[in-house]
Backbone atoms as SQL, in Angstrom:
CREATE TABLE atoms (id INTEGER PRIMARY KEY, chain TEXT, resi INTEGER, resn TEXT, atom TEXT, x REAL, y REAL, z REAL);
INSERT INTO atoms VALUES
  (1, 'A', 1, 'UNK', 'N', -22.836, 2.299, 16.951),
  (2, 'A', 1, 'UNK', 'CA', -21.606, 3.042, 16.817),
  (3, 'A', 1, 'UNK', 'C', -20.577, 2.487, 17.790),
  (4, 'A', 2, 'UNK', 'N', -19.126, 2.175, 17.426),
  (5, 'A', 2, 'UNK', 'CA', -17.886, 1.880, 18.040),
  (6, 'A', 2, 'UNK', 'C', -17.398, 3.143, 18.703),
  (7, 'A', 3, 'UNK', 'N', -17.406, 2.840, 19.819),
  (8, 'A', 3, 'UNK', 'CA', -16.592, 4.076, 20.523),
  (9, 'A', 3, 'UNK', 'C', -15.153, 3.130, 21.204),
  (10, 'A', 4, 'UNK', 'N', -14.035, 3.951, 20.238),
  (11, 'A', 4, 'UNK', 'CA', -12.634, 3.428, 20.646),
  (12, 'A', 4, 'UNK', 'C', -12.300, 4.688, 20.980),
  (13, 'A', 5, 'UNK', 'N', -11.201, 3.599, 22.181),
  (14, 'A', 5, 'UNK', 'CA', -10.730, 5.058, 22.769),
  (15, 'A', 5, 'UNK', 'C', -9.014, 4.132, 22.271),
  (16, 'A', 6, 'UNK', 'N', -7.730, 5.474, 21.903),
  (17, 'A', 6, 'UNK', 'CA', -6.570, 4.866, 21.532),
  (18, 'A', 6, 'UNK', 'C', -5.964, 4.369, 22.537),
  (19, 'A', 7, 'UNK', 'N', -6.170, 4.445, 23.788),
  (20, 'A', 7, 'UNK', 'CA', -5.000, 4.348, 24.816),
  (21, 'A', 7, 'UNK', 'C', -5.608, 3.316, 25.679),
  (22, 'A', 8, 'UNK', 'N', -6.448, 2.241, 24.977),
  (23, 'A', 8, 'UNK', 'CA', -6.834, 0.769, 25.779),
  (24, 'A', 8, 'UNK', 'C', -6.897, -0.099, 25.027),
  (25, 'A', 9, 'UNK', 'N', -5.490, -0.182, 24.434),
  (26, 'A', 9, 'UNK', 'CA', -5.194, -1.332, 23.887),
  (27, 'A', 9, 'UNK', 'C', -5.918, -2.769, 23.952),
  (28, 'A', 10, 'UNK', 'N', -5.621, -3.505, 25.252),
  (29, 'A', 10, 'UNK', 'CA', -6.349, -4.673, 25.491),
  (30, 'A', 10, 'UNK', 'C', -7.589, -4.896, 25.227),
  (31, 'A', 11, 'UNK', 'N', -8.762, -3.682, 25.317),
  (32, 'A', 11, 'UNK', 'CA', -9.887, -4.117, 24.886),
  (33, 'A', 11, 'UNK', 'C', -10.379, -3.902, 23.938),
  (34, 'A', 12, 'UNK', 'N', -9.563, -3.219, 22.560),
  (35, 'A', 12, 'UNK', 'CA', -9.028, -3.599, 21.145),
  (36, 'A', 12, 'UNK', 'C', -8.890, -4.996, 20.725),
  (37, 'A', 13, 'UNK', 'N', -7.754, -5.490, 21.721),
  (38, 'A', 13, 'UNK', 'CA', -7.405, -6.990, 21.338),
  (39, 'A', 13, 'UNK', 'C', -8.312, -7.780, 21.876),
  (40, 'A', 14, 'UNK', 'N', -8.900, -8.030, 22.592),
  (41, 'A', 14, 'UNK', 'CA', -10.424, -8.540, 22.881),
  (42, 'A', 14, 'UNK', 'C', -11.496, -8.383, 21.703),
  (43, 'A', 15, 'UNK', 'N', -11.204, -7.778, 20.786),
  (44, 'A', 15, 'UNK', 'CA', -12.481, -7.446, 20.193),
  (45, 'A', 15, 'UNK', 'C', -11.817, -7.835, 18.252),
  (46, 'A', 16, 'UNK', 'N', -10.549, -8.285, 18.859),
  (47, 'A', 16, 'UNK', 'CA', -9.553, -8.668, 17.544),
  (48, 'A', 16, 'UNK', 'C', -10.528, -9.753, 16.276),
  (49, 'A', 17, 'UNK', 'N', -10.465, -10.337, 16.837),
  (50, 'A', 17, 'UNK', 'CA', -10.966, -11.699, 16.152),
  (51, 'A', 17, 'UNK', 'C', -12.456, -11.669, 16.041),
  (52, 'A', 18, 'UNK', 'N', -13.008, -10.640, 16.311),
  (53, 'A', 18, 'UNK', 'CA', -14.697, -10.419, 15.627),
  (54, 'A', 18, 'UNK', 'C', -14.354, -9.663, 14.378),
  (55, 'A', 19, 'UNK', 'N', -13.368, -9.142, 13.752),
  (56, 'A', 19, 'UNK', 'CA', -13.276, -8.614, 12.845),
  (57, 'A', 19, 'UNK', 'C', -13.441, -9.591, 11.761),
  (58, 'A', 20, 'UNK', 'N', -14.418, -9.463, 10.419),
  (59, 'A', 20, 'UNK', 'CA', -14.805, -9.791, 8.976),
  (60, 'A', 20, 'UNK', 'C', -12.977, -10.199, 8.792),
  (61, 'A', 21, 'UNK', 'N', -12.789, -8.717, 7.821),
  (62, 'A', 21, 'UNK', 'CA', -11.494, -8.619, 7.610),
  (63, 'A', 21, 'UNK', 'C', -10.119, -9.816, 8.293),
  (64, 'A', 22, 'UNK', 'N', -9.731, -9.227, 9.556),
  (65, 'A', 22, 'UNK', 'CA', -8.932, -9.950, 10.028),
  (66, 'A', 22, 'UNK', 'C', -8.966, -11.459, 10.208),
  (67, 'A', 23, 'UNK', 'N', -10.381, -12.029, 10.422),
  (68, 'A', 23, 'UNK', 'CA', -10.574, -13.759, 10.480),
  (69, 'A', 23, 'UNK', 'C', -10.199, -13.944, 9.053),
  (70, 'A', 24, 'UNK', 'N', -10.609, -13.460, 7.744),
  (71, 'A', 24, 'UNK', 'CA', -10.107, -13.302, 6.563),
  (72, 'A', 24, 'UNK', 'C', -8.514, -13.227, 6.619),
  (73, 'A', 25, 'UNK', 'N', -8.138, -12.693, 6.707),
  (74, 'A', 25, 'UNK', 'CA', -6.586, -12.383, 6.481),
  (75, 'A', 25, 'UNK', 'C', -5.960, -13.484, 7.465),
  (76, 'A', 26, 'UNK', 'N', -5.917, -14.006, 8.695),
  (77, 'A', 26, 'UNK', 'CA', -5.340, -14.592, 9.659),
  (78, 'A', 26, 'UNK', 'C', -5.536, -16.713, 8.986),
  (79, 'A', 27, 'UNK', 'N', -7.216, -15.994, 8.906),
  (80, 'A', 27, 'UNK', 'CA', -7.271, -17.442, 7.809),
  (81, 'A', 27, 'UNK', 'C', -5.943, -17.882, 6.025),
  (82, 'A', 28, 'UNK', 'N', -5.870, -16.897, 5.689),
  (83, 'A', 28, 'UNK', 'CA', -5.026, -16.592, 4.435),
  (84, 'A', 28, 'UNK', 'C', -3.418, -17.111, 5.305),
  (85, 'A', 29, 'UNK', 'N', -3.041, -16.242, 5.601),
  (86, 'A', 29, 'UNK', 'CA', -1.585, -16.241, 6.406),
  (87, 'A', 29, 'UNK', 'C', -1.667, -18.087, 6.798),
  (88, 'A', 30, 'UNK', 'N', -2.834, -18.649, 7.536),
  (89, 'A', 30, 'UNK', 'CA', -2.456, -19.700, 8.429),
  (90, 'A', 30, 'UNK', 'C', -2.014, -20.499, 7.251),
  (91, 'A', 31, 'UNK', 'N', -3.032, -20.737, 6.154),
  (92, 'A', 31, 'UNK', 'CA', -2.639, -21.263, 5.162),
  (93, 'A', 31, 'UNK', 'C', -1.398, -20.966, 4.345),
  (94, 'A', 32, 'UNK', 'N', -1.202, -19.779, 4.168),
  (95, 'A', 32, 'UNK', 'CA', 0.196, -19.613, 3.292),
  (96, 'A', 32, 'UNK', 'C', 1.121, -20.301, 4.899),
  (97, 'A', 33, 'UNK', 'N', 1.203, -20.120, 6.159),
  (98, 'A', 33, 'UNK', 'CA', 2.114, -20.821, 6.788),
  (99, 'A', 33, 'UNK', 'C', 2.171, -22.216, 6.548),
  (100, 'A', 34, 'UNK', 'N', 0.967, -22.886, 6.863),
  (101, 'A', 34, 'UNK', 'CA', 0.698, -23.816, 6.443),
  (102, 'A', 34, 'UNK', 'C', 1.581, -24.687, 5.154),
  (103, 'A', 35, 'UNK', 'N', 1.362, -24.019, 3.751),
  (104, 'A', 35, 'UNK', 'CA', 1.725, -24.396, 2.682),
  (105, 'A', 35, 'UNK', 'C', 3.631, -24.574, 2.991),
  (106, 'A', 36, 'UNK', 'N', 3.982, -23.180, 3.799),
  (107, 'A', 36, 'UNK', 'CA', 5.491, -23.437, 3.889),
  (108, 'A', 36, 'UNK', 'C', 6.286, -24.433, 4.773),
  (109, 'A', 37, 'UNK', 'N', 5.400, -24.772, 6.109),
  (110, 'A', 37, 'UNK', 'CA', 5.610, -25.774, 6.933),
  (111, 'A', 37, 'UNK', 'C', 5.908, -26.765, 6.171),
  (112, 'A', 38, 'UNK', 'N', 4.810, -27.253, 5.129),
  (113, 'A', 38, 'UNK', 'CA', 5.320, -28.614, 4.351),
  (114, 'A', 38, 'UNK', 'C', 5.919, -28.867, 3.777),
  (115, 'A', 39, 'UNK', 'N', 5.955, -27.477, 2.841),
  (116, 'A', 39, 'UNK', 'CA', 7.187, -27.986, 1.787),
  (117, 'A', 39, 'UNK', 'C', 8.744, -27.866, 2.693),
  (118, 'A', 40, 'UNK', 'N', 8.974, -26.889, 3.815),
  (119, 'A', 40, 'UNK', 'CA', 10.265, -27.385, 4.318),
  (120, 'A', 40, 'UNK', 'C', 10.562, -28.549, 5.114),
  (121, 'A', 41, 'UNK', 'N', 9.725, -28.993, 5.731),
  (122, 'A', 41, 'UNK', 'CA', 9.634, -30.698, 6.444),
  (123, 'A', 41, 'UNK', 'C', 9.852, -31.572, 5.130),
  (124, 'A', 42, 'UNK', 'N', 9.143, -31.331, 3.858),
  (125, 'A', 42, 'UNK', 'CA', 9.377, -32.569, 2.895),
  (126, 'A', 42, 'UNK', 'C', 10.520, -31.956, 2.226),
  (127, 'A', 43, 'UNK', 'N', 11.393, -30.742, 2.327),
  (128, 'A', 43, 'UNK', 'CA', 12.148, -30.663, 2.150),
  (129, 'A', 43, 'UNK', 'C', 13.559, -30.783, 2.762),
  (130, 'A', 44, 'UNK', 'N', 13.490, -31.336, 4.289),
  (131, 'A', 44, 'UNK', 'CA', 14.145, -31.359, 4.975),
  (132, 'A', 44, 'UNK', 'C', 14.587, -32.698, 5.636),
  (133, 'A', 45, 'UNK', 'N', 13.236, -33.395, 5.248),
  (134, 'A', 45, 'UNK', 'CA', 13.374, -34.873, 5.272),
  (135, 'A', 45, 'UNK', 'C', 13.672, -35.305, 4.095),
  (136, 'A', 46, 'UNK', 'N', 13.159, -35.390, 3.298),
  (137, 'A', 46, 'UNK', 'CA', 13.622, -36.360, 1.755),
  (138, 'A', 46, 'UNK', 'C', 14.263, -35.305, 0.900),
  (139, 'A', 47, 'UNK', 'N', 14.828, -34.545, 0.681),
  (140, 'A', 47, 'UNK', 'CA', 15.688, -34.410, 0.012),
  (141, 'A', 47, 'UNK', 'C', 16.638, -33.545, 0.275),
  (142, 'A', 48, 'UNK', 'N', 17.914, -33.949, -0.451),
  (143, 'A', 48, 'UNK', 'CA', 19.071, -33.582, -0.001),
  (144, 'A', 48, 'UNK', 'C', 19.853, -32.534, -1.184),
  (145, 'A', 49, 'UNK', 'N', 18.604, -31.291, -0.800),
  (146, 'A', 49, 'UNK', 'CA', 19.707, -29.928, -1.940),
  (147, 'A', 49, 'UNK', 'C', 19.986, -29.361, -1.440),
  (148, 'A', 50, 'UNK', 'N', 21.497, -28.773, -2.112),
  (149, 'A', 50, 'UNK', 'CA', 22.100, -28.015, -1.199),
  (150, 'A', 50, 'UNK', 'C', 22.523, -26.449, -2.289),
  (151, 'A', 51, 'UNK', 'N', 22.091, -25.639, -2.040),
  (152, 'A', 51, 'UNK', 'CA', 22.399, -24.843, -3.329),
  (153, 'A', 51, 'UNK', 'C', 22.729, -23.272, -2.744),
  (154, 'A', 52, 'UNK', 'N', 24.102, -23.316, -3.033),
  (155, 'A', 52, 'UNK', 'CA', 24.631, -22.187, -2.261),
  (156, 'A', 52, 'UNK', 'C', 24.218, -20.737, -3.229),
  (157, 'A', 53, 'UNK', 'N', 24.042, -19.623, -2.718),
  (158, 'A', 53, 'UNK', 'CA', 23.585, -18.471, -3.209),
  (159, 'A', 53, 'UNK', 'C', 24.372, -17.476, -3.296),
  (160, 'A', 54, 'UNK', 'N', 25.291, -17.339, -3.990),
  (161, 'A', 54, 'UNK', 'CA', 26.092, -15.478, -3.644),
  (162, 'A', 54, 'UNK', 'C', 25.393, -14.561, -3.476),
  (163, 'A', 55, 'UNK', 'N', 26.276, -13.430, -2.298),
  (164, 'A', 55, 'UNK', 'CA', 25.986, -11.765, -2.062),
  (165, 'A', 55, 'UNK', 'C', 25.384, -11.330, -3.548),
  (166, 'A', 56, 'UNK', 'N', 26.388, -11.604, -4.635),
  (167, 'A', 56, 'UNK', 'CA', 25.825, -10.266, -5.442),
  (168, 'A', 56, 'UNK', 'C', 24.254, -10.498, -6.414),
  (169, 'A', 57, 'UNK', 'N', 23.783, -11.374, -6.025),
  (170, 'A', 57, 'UNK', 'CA', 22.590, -11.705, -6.409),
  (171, 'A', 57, 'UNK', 'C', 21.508, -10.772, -5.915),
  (172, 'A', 58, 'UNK', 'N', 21.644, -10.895, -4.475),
  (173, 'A', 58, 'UNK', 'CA', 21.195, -9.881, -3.330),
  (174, 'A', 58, 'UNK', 'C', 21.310, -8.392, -3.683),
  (175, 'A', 59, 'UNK', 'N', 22.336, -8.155, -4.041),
  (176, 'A', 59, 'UNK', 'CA', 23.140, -6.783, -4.136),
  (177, 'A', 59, 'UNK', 'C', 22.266, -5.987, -5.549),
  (178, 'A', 60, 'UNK', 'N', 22.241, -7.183, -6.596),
  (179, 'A', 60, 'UNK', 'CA', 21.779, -6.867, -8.214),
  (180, 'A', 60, 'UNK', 'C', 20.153, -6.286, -7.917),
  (181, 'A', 61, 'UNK', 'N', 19.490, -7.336, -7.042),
  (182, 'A', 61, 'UNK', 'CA', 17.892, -7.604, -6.427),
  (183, 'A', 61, 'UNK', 'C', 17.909, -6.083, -5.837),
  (184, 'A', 62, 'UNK', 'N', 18.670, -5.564, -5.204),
  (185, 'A', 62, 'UNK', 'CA', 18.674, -4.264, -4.250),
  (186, 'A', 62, 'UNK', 'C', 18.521, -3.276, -5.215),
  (187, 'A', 63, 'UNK', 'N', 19.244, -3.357, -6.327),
  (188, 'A', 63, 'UNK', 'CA', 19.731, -2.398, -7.232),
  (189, 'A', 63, 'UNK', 'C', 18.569, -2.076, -8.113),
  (190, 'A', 64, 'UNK', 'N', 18.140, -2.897, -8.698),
  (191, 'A', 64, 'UNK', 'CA', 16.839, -3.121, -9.545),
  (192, 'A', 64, 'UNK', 'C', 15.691, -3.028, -8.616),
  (193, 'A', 65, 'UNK', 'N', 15.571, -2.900, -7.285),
  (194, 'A', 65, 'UNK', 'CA', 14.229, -2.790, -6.578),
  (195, 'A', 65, 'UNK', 'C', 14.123, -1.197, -6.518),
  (196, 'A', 66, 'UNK', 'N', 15.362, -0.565, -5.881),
  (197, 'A', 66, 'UNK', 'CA', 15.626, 0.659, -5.948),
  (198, 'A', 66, 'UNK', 'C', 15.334, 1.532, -7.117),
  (199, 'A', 67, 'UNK', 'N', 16.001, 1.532, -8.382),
  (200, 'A', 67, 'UNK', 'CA', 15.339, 1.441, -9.236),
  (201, 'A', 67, 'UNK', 'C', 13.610, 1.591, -9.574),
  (202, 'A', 68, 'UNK', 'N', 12.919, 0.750, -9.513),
  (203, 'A', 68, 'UNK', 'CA', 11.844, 0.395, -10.025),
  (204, 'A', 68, 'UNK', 'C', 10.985, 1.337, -8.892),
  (205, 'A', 69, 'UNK', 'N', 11.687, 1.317, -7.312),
  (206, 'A', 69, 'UNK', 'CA', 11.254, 3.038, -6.412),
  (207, 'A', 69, 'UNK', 'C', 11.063, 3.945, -6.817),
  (208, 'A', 70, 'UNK', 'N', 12.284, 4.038, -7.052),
  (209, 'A', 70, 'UNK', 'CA', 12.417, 5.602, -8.046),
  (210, 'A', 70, 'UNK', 'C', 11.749, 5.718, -9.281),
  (211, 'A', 71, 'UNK', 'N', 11.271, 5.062, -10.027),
  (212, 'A', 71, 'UNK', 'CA', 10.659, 4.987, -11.426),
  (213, 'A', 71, 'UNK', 'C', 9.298, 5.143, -10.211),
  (214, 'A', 72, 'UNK', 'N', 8.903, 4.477, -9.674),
  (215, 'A', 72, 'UNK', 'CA', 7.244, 4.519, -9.140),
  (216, 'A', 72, 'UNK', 'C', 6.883, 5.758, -8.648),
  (217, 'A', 73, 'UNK', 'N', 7.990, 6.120, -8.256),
  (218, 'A', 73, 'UNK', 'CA', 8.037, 7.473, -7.286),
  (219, 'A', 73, 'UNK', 'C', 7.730, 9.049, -8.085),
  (220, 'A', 74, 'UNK', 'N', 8.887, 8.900, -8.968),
  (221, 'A', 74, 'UNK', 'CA', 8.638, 10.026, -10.347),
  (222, 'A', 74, 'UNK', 'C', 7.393, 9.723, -10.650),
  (223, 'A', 75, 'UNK', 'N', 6.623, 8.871, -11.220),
  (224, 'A', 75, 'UNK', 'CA', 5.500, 8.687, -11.879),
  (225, 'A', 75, 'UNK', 'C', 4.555, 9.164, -11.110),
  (226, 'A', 76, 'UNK', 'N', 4.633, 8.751, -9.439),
  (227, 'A', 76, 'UNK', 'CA', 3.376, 9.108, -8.947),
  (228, 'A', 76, 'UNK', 'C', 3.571, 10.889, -8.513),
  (229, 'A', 77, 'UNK', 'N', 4.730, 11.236, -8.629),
  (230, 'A', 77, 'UNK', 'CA', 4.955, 12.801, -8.299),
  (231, 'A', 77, 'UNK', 'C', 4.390, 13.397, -9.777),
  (232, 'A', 78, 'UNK', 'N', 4.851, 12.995, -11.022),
  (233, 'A', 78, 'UNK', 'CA', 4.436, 13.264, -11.913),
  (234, 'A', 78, 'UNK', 'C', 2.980, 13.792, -11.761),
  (235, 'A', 79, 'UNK', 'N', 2.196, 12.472, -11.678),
  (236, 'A', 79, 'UNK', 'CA', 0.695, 12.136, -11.881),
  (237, 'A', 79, 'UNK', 'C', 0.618, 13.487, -10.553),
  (238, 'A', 80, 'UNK', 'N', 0.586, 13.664, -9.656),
  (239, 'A', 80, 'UNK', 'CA', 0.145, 14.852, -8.684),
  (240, 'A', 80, 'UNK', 'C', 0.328, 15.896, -9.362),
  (241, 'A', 81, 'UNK', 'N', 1.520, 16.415, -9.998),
  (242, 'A', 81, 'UNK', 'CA', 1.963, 17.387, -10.155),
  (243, 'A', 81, 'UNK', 'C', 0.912, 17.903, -11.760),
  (244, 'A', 82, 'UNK', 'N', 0.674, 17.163, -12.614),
  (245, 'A', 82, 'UNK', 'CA', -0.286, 17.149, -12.899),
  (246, 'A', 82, 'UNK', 'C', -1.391, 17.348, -12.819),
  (247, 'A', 83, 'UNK', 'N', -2.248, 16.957, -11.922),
  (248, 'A', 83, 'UNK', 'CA', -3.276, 16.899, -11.342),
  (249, 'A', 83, 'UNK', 'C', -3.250, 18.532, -10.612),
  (250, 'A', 84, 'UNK', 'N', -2.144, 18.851, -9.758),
  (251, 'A', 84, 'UNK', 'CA', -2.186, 20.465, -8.796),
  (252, 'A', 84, 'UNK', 'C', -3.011, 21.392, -10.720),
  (253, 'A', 85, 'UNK', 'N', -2.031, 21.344, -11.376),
  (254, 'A', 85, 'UNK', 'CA', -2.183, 21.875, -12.428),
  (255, 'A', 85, 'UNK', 'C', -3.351, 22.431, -12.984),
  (256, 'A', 86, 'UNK', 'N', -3.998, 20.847, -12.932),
  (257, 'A', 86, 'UNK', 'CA', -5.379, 21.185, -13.745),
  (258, 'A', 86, 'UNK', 'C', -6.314, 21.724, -12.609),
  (259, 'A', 87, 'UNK', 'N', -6.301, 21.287, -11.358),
  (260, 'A', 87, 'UNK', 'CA', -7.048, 22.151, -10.237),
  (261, 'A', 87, 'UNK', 'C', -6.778, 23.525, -10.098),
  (262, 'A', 88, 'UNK', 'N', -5.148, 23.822, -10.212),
  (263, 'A', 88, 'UNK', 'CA', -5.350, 25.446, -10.487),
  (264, 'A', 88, 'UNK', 'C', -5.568, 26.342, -11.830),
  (265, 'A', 89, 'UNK', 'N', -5.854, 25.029, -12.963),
  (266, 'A', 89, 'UNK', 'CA', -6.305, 25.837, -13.899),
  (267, 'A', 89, 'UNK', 'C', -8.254, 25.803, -13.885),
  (268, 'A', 90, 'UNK', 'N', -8.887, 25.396, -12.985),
  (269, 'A', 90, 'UNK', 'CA', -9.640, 24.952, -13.088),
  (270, 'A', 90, 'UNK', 'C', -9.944, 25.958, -12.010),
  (271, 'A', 91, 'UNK', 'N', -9.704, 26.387, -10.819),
  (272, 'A', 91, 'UNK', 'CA', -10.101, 27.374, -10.219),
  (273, 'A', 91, 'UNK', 'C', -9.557, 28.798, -10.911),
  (274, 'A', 92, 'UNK', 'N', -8.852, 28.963, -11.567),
  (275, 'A', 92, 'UNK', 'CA', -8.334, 30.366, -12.409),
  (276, 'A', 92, 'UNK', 'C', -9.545, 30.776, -13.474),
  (277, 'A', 93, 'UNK', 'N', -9.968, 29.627, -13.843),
  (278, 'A', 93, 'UNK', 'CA', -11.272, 29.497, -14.559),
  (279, 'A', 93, 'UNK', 'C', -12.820, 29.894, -14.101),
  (280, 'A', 94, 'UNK', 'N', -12.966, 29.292, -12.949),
  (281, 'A', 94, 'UNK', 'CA', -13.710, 29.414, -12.240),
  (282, 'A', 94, 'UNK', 'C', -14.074, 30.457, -12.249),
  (283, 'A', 95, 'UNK', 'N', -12.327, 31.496, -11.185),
  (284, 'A', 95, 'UNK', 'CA', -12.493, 32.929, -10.639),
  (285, 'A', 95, 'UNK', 'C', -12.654, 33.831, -12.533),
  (286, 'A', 96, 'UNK', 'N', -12.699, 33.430, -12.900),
  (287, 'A', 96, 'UNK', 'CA', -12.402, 34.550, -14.489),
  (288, 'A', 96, 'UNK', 'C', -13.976, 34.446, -15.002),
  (289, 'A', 97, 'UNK', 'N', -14.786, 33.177, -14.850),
  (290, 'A', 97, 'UNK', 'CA', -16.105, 33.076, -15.077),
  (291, 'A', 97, 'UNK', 'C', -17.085, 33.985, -14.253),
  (292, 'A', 98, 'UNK', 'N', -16.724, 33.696, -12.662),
  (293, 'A', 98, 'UNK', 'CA', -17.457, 34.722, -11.612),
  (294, 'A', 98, 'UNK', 'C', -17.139, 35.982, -12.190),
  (295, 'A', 99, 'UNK', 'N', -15.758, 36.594, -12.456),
  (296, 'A', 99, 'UNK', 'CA', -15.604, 38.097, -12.355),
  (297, 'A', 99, 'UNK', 'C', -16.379, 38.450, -13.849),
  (298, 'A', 100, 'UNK', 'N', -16.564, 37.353, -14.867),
  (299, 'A', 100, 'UNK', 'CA', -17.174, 37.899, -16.262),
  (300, 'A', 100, 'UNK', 'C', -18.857, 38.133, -15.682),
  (301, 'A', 101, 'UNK', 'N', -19.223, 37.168, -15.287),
  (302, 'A', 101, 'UNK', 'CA', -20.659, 37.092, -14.853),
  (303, 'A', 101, 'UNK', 'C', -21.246, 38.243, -13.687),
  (304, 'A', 102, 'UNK', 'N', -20.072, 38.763, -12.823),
  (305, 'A', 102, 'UNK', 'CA', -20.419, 39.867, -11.849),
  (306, 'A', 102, 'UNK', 'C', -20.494, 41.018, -12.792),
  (307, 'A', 103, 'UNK', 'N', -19.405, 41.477, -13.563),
  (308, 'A', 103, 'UNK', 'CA', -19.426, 42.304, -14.932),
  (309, 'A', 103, 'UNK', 'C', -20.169, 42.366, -15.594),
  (310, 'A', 104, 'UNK', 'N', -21.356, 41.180, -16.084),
  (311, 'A', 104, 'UNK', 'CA', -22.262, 41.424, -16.766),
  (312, 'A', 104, 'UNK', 'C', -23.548, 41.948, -16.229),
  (313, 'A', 105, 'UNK', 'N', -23.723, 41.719, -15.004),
  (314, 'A', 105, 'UNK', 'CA', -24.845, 41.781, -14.291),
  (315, 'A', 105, 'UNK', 'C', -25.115, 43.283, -13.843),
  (316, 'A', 106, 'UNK', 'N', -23.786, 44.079, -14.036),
  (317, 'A', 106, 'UNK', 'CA', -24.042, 45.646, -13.968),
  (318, 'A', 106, 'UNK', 'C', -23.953, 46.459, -15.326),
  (319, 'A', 107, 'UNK', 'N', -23.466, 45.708, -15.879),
  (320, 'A', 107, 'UNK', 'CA', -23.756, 46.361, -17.776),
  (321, 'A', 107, 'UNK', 'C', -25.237, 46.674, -17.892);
């Protein structure tokens, strides 16, 4: 058993890099850095593009991300709100089964 305590940071980070997970992920990252290092050096040495970008590209990207928030957002409030539903129809059920079955048991 791990006994962490929150307020000793450092010997957290001492214990960083025995993690499965994180040598996984740190390995991933080095490589995706990796991959970008090169292509901007071979892009920075041999070739010469220059390709200017307008604001409202940015602005459109903002608009449509926002968007697609709000669509994710309704859906997943949806899907809960849903879900409360059938749990309180499902305990209303429950309690209506107990009170039939306590009722029968003194008939």
């Amino acid at each position: 058993m791990i006994l962490y305590n929150s307020k000793d940071w450092f010997r957290a980070l001492a214990h960083f890099h025995t993690s499965y997970t994180i040598r996984l992920l740190l390995r991933r990252v080095g490589m995706i850095g990796l991959y970008g290092t090169v292509i901007t050096v071979i892009d920075l040495n041999y070739f010469d593009f220059k390709l200017h970008i307008d604001g409202t590209i940015f602005s459109l990207l903002g608009i449509m991300l926002s968007l697609l928030l709000v669509f994710r957002t309704n859906t997943a409030y949806d899907r809960f709100w849903e879900g409360r539903k059938q749990w309180g129809s499902l305990v209303n059920h429950s309690r209506n089964l107990a009170v039939m079955m306590d009722s029968q048991s003194f008939a």
